[in-house]
mmCIF file with all atom_site columns, C-alpha atoms and ligand atoms in Angstrom:
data_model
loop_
_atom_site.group_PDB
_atom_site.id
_atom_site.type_symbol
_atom_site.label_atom_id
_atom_site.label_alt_id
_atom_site.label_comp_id
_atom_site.label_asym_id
_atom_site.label_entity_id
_atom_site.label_seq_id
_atom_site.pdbx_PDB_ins_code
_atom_site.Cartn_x
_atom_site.Cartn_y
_atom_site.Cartn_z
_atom_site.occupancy
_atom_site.B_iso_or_equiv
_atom_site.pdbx_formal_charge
_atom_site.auth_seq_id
_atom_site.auth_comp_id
_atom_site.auth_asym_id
_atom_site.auth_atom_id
_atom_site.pdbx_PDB_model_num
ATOM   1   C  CA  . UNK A 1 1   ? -183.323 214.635 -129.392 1.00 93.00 ? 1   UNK A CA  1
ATOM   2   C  CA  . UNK A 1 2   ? -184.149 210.686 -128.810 1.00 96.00 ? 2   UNK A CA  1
ATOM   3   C  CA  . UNK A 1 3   ? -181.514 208.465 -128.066 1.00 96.00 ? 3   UNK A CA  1
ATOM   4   C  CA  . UNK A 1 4   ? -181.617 204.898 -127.241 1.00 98.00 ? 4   UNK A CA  1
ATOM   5   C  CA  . UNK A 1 5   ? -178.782 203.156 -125.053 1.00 98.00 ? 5   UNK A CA  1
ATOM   6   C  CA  . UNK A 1 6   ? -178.213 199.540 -125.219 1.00 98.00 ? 6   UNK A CA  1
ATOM   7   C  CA  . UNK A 1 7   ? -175.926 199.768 -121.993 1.00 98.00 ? 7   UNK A CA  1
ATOM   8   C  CA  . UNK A 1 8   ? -174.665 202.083 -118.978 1.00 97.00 ? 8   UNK A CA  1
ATOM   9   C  CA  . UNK A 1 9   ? -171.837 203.007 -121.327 1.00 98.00 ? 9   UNK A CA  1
ATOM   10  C  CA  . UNK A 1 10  ? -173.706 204.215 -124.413 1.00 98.00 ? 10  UNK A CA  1
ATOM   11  C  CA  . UNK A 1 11  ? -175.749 206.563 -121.490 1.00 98.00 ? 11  UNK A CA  1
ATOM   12  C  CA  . UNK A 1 12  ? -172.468 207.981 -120.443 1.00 98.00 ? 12  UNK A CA  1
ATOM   13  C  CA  . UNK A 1 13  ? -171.374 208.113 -123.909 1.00 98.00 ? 13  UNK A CA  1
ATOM   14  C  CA  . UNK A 1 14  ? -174.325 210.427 -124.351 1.00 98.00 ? 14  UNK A CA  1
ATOM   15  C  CA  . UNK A 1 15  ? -173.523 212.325 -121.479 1.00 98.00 ? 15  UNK A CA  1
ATOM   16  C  CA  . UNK A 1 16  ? -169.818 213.398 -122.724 1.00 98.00 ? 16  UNK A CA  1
ATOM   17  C  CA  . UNK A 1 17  ? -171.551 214.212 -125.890 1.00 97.00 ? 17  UNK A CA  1
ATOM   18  C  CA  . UNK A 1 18  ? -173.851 216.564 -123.829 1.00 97.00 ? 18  UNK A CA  1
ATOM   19  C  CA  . UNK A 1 19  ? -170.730 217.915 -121.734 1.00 97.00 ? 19  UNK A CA  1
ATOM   20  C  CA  . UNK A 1 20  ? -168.616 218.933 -124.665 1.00 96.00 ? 20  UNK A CA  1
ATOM   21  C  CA  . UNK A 1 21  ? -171.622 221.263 -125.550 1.00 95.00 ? 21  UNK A CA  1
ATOM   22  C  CA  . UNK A 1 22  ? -172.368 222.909 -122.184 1.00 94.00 ? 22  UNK A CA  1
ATOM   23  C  CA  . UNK A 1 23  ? -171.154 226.002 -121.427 1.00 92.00 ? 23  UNK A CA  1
ATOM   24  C  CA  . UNK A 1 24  ? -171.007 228.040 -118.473 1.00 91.00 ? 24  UNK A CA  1
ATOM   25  C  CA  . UNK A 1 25  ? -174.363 228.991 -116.842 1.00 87.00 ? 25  UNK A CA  1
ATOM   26  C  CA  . UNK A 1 26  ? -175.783 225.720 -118.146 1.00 91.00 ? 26  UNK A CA  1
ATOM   27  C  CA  . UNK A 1 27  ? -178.429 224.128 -116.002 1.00 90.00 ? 27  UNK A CA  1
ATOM   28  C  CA  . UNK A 1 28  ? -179.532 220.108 -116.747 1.00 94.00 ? 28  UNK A CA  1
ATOM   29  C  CA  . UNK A 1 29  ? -182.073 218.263 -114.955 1.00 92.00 ? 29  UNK A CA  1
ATOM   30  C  CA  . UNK A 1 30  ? -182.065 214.819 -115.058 1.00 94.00 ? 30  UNK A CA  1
ATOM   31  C  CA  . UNK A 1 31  ? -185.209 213.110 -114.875 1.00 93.00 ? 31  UNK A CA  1
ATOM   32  C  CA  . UNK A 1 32  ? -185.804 209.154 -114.301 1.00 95.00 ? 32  UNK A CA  1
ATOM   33  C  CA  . UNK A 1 33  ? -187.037 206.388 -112.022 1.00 94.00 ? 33  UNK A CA  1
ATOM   34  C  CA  . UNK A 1 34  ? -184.428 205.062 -109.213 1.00 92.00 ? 34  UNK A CA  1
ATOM   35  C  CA  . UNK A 1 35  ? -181.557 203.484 -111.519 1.00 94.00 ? 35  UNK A CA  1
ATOM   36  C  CA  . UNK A 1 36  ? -182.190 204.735 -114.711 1.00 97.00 ? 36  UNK A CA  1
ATOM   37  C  CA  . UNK A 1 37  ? -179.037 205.606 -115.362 1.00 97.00 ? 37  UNK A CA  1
ATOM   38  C  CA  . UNK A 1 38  ? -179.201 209.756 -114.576 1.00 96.00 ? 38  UNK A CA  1
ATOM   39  C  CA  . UNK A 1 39  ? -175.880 209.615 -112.382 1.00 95.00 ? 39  UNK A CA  1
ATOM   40  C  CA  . UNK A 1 40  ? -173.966 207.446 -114.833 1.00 97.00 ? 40  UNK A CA  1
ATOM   41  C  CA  . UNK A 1 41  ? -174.914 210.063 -117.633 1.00 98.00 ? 41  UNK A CA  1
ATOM   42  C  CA  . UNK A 1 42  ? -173.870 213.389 -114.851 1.00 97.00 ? 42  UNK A CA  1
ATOM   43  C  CA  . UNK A 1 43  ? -170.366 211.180 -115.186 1.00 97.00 ? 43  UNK A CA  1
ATOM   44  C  CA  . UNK A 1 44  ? -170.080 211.115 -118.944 1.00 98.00 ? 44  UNK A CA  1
ATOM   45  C  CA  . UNK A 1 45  ? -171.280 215.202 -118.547 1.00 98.00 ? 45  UNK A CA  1
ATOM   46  C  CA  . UNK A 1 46  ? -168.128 215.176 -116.462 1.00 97.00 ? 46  UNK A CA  1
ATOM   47  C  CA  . UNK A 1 47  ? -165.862 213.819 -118.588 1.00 97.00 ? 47  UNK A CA  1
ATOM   48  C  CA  . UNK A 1 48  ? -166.989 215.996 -121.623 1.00 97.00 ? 48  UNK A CA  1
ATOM   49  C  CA  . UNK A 1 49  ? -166.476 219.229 -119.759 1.00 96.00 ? 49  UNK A CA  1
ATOM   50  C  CA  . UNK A 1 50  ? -162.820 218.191 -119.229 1.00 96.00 ? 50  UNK A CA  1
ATOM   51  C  CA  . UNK A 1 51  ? -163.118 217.220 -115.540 1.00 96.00 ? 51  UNK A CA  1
ATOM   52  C  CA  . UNK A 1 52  ? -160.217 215.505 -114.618 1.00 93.00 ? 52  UNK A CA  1
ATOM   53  C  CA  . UNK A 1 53  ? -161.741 213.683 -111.669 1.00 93.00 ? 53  UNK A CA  1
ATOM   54  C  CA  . UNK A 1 54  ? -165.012 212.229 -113.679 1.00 93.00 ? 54  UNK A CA  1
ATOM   55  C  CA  . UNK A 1 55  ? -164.814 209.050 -112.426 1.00 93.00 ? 55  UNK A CA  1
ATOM   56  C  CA  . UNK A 1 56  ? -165.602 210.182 -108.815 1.00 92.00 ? 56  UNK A CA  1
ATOM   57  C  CA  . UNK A 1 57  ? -169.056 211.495 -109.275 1.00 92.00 ? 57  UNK A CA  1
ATOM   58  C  CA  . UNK A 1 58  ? -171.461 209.544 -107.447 1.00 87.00 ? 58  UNK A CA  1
ATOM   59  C  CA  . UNK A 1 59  ? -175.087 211.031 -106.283 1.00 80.00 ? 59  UNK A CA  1
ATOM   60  C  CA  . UNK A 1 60  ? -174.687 213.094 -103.675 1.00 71.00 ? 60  UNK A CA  1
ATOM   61  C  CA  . UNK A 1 61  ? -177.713 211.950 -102.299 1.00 64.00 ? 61  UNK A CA  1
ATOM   62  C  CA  . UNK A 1 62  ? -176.901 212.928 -98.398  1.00 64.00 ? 62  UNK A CA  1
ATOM   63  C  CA  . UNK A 1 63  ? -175.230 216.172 -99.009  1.00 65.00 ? 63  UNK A CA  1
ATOM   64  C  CA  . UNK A 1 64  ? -177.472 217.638 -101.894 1.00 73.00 ? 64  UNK A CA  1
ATOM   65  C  CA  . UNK A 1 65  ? -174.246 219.203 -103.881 1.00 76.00 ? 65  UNK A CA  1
ATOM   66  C  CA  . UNK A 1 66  ? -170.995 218.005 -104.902 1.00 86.00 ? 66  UNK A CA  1
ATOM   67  C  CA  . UNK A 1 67  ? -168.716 220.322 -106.391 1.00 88.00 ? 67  UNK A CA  1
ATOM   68  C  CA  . UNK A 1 68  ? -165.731 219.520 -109.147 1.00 91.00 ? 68  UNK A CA  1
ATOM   69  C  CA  . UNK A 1 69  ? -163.149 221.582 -109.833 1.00 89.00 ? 69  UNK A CA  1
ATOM   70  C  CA  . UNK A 1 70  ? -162.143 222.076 -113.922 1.00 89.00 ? 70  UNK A CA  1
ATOM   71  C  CA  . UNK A 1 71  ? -161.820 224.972 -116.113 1.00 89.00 ? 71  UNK A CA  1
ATOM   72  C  CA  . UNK A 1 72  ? -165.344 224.876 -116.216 1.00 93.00 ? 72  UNK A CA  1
ATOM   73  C  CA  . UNK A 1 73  ? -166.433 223.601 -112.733 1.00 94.00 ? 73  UNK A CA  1
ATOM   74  C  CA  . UNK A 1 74  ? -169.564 221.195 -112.790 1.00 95.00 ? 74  UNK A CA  1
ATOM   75  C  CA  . UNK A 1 75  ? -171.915 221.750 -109.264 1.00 92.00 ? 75  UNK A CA  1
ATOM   76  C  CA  . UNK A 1 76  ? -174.272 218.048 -109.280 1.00 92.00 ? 76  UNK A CA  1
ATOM   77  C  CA  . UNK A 1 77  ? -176.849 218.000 -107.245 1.00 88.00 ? 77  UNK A CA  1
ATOM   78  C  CA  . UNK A 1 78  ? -179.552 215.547 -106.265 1.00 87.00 ? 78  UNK A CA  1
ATOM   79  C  CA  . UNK A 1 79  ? -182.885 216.865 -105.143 1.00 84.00 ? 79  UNK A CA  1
ATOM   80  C  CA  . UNK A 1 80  ? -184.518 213.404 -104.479 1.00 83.00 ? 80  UNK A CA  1
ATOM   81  C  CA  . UNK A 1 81  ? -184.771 213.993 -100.592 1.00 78.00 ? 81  UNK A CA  1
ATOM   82  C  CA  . UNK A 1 82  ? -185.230 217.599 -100.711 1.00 76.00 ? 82  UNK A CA  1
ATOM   83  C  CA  . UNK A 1 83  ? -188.572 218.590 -99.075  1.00 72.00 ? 83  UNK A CA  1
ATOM   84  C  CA  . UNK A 1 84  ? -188.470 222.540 -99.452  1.00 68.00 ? 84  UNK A CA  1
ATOM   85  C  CA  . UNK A 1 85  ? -186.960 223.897 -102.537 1.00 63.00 ? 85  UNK A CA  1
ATOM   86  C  CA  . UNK A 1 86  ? -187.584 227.727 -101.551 1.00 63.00 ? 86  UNK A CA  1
ATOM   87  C  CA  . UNK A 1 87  ? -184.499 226.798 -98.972  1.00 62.00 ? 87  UNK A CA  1
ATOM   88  C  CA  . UNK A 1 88  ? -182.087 227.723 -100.922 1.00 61.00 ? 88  UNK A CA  1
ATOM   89  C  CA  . UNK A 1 89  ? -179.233 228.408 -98.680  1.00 61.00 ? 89  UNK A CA  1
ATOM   90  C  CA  . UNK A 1 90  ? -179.104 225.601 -96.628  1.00 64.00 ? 90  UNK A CA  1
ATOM   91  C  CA  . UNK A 1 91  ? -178.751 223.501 -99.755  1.00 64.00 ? 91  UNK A CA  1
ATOM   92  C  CA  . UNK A 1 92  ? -175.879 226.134 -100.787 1.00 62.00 ? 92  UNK A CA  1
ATOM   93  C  CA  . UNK A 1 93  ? -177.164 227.717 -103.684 1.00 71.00 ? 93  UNK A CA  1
ATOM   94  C  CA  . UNK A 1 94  ? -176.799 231.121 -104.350 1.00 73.00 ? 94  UNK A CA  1
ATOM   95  C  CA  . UNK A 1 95  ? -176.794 231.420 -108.385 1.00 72.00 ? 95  UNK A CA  1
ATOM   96  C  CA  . UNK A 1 96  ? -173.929 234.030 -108.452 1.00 75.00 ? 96  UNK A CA  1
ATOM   97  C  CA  . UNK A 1 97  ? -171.632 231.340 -107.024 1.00 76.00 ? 97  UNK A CA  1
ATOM   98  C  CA  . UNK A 1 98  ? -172.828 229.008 -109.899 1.00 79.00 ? 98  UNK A CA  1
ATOM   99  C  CA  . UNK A 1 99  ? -172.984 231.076 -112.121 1.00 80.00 ? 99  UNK A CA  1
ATOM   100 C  CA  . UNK A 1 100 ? -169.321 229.878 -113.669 1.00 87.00 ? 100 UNK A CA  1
ATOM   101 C  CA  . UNK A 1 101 ? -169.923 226.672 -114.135 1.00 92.00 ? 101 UNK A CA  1
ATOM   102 C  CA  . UNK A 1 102 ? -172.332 224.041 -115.194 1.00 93.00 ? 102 UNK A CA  1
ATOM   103 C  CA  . UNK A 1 103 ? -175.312 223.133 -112.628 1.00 91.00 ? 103 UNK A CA  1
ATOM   104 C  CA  . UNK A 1 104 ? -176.416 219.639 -112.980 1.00 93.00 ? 104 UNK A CA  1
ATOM   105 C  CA  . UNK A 1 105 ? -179.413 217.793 -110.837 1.00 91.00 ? 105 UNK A CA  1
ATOM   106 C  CA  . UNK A 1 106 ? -180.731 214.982 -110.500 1.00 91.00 ? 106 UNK A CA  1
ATOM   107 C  CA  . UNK A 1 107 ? -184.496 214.731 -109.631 1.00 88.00 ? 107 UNK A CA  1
ATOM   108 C  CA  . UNK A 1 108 ? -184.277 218.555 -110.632 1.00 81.00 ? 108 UNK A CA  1
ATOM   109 C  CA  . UNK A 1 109 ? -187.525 217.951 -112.568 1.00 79.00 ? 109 UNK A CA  1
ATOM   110 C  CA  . UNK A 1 110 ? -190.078 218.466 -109.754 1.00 77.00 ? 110 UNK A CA  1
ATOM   111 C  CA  . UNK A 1 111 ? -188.623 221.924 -109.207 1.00 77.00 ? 111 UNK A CA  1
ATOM   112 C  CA  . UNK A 1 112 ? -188.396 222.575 -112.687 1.00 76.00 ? 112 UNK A CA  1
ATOM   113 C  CA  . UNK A 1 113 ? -190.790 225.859 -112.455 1.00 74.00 ? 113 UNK A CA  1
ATOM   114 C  CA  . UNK A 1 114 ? -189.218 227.309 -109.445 1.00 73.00 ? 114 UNK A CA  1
ATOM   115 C  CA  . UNK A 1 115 ? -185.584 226.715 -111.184 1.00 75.00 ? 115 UNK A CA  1
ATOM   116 C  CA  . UNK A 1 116 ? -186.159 228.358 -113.686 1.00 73.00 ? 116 UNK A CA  1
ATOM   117 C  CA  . UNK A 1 117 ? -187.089 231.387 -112.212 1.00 72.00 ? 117 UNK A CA  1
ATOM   118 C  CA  . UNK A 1 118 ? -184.543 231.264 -110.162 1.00 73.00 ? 118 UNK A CA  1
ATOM   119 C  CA  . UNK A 1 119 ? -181.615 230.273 -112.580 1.00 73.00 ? 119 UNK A CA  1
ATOM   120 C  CA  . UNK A 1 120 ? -183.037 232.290 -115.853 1.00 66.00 ? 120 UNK A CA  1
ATOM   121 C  CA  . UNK A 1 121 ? -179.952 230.627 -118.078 1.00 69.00 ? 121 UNK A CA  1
ATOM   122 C  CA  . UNK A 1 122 ? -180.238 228.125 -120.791 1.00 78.00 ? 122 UNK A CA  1
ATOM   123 C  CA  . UNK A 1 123 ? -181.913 224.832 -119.469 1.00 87.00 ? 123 UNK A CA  1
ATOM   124 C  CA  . UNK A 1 124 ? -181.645 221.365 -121.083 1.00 92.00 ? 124 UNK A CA  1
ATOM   125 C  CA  . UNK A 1 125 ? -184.171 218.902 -119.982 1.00 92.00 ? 125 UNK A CA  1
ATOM   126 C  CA  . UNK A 1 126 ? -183.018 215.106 -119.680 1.00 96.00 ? 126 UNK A CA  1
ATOM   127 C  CA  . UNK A 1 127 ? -185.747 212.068 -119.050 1.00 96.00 ? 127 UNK A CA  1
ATOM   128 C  CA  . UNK A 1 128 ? -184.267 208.688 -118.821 1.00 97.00 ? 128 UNK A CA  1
ATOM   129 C  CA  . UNK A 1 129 ? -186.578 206.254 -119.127 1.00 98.00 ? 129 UNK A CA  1
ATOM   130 C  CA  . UNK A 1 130 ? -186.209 202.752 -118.352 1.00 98.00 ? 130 UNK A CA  1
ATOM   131 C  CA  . UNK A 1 131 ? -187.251 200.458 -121.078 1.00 98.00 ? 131 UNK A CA  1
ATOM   132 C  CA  . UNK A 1 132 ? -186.017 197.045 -119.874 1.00 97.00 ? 132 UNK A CA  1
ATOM   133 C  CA  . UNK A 1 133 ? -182.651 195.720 -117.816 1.00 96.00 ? 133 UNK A CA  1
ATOM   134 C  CA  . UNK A 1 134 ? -180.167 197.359 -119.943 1.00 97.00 ? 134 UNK A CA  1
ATOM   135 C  CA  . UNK A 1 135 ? -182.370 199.922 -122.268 1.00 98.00 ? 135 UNK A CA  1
ATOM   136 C  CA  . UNK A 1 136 ? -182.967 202.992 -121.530 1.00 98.00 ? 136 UNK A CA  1
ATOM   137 C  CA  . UNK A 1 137 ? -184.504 206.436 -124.023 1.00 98.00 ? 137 UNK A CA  1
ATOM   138 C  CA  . UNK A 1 138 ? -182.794 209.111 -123.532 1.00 98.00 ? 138 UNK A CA  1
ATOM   139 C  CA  . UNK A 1 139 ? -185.022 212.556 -124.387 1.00 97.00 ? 139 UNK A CA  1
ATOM   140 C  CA  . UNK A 1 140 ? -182.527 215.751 -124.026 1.00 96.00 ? 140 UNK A CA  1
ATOM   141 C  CA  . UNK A 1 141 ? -184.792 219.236 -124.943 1.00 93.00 ? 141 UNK A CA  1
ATOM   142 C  CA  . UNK A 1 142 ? -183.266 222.364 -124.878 1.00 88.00 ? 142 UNK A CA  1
ATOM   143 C  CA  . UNK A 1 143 ? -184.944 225.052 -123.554 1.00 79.00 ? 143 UNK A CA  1
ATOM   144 C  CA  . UNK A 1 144 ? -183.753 228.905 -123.756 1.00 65.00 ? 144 UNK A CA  1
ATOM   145 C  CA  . UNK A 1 145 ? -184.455 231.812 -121.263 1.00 54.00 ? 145 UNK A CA  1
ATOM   146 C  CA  . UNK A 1 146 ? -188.408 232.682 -122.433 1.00 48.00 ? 146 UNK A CA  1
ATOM   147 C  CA  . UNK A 1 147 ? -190.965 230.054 -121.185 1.00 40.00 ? 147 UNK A CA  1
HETATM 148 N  N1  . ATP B 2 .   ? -178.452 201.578 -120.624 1.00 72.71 ? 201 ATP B N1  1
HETATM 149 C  C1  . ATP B 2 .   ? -178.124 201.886 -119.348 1.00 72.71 ? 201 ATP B C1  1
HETATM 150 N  N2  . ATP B 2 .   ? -177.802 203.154 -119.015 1.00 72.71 ? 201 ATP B N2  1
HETATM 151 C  C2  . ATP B 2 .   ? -177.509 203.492 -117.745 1.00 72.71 ? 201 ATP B C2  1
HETATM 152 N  N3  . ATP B 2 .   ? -177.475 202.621 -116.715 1.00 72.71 ? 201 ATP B N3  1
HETATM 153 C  C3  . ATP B 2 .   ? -177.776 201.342 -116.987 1.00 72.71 ? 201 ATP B C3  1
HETATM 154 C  C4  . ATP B 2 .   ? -178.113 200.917 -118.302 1.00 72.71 ? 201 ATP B C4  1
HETATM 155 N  N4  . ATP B 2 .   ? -178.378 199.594 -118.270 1.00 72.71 ? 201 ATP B N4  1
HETATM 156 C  C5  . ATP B 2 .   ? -178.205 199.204 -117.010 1.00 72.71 ? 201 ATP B C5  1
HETATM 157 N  N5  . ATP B 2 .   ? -177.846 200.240 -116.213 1.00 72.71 ? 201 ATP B N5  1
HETATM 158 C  C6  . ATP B 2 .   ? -177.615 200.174 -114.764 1.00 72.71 ? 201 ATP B C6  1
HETATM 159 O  O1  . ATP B 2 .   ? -178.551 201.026 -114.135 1.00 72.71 ? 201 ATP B O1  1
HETATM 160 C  C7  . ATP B 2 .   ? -177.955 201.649 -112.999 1.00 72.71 ? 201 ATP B C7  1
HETATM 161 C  C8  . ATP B 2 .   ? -178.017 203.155 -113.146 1.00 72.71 ? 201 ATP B C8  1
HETATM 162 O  O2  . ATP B 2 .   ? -177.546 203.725 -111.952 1.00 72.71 ? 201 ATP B O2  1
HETATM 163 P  P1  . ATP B 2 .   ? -177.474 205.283 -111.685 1.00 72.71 ? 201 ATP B P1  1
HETATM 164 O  O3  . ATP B 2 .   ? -176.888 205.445 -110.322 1.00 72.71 ? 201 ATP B O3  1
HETATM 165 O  O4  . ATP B 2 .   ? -176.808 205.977 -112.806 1.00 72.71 ? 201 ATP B O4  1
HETATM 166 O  O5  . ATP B 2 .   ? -179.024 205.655 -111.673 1.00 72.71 ? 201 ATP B O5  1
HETATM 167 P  P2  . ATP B 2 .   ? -179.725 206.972 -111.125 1.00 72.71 ? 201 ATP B P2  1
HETATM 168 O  O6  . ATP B 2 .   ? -180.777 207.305 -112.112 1.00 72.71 ? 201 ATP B O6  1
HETATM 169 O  O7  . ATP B 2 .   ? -178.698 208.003 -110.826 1.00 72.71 ? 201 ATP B O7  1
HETATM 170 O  O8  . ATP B 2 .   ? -180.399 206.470 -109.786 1.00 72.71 ? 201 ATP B O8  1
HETATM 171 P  P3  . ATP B 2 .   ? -180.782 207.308 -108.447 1.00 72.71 ? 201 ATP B P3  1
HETATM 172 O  O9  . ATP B 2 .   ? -182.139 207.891 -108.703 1.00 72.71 ? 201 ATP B O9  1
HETATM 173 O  O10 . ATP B 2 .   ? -180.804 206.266 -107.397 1.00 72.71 ? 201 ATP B O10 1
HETATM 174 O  O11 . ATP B 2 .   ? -179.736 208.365 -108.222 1.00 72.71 ? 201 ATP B O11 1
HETATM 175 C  C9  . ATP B 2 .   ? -176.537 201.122 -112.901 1.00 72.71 ? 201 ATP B C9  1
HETATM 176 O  O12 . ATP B 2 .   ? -176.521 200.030 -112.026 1.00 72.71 ? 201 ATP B O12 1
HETATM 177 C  C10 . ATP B 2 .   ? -176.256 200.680 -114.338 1.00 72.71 ? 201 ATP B C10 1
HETATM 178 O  O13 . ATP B 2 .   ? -175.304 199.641 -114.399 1.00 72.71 ? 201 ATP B O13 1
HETATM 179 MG MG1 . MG  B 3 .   ? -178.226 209.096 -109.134 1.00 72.71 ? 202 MG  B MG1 1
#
C-alpha cells in the first residue's frame, strides 16, 4: 500500500491506522533518510495500539530500545548506530521477552535478513521517502513467515 502525506500529521495519521492493525508478535521496520518522518509515524503506531503515553516516543537513538507499557506493549528501537547486529543481548533482545508485544525499528531495514530469521513472525515493511519539505510516500508491505 502507497500513501502520500502532505504533512507530519497525515504520517502519524498513517501510523495509528497501522497500530490499530498490529497485533502481538508484530515486527515493523521503518525505512527512510534522516527526517523522513519514521519516528513521527512509530508515534501514531503508538497511539493506535492504545498506548496511553504516545506522545513520549522519541528515537531512542542512544539507548537502542525504549519500552511502553499498554495492553499490548510496543518495544521501538533504532538501529541507526548499531554496528553488530549478531549482538543481540547487549542491545536487550531476546525474542521470548518480545514476543507479547509489538517490535518496532527504525533503520531496521539493513538487518532485515538477519531479523527475520531471528523474529520468524509477521513482518510489515515501511519506506518513507522524502519527496520534498513536507511530502513524503509512504510504502507499507506486508510480509508473512515464508520468504
Ligand atoms: N509529511 C511529513 N511526515 C513526517 N514528517 C514530516 C513531514 N513533513 C515534514 N516533516 C518533518 O520531518 C521531520 C521528521 O522527523 P522524524 O524524527 O520523525 O524523522 P526520522 O525519520 O525518525 O529521523 P531519524 O532518522 O533522525 O530518526 C519532523 O521535523 C517533521 O516535522
Ligand atoms: Mg527517528
Amino acid at each position: 500500500m502507497r500513501i502520500i502525506s502532505n504533512s507530519e500529521e497525515e504520517t502519524f495519521a498513517a501510523g495509528e491506522q497501522l497500530g490499530k492493525k498490529l497485533s502481538r508478535g508484530n515486527v515493523v521496520l521503518l525505512t527512510g533518510d534522516l527526517g523522513a518522518g519514521k519516528t513521527r509515524f512509530v508515534k501514531g503506531i503508538a497511539r493506535g495500539l492504545g498506548i496511553r503515553e504516545w506522545w513520549k516516543i522519541r528515537s531512542p537513538t542512544f539507548s537502542f530500545r525504549q519500552s511502553y507499557t499498554g495492553e499490548i506493549p510496543l518495544y521501538h528501537f533504532d538501529f541507526y548506530r548499531l554496528k553488530d547486529i549478531y549482538d543481540f543481548e547487549t542491545i536487550g533482545i531476546d525474542p521470548l521477552d518480545l514476543e507479547g508485544g509489538v517490535v518496532v525499528i527504525e533503520w531496521g531495514e539493513k538487518y532485515a535478513q538477519q531479523l527475520k530469521n531471528f523474529f520468524d513472525k509477521k513482518i510489515y515493511s515501511v519506506k518513507i521517502e522524502i519527496l520534498d519539505e513536507n511530502r513524503r510516500m509512504i510504502e507499507i508491505t506486508e510480509e508473512m513467515e515464508e520468504f
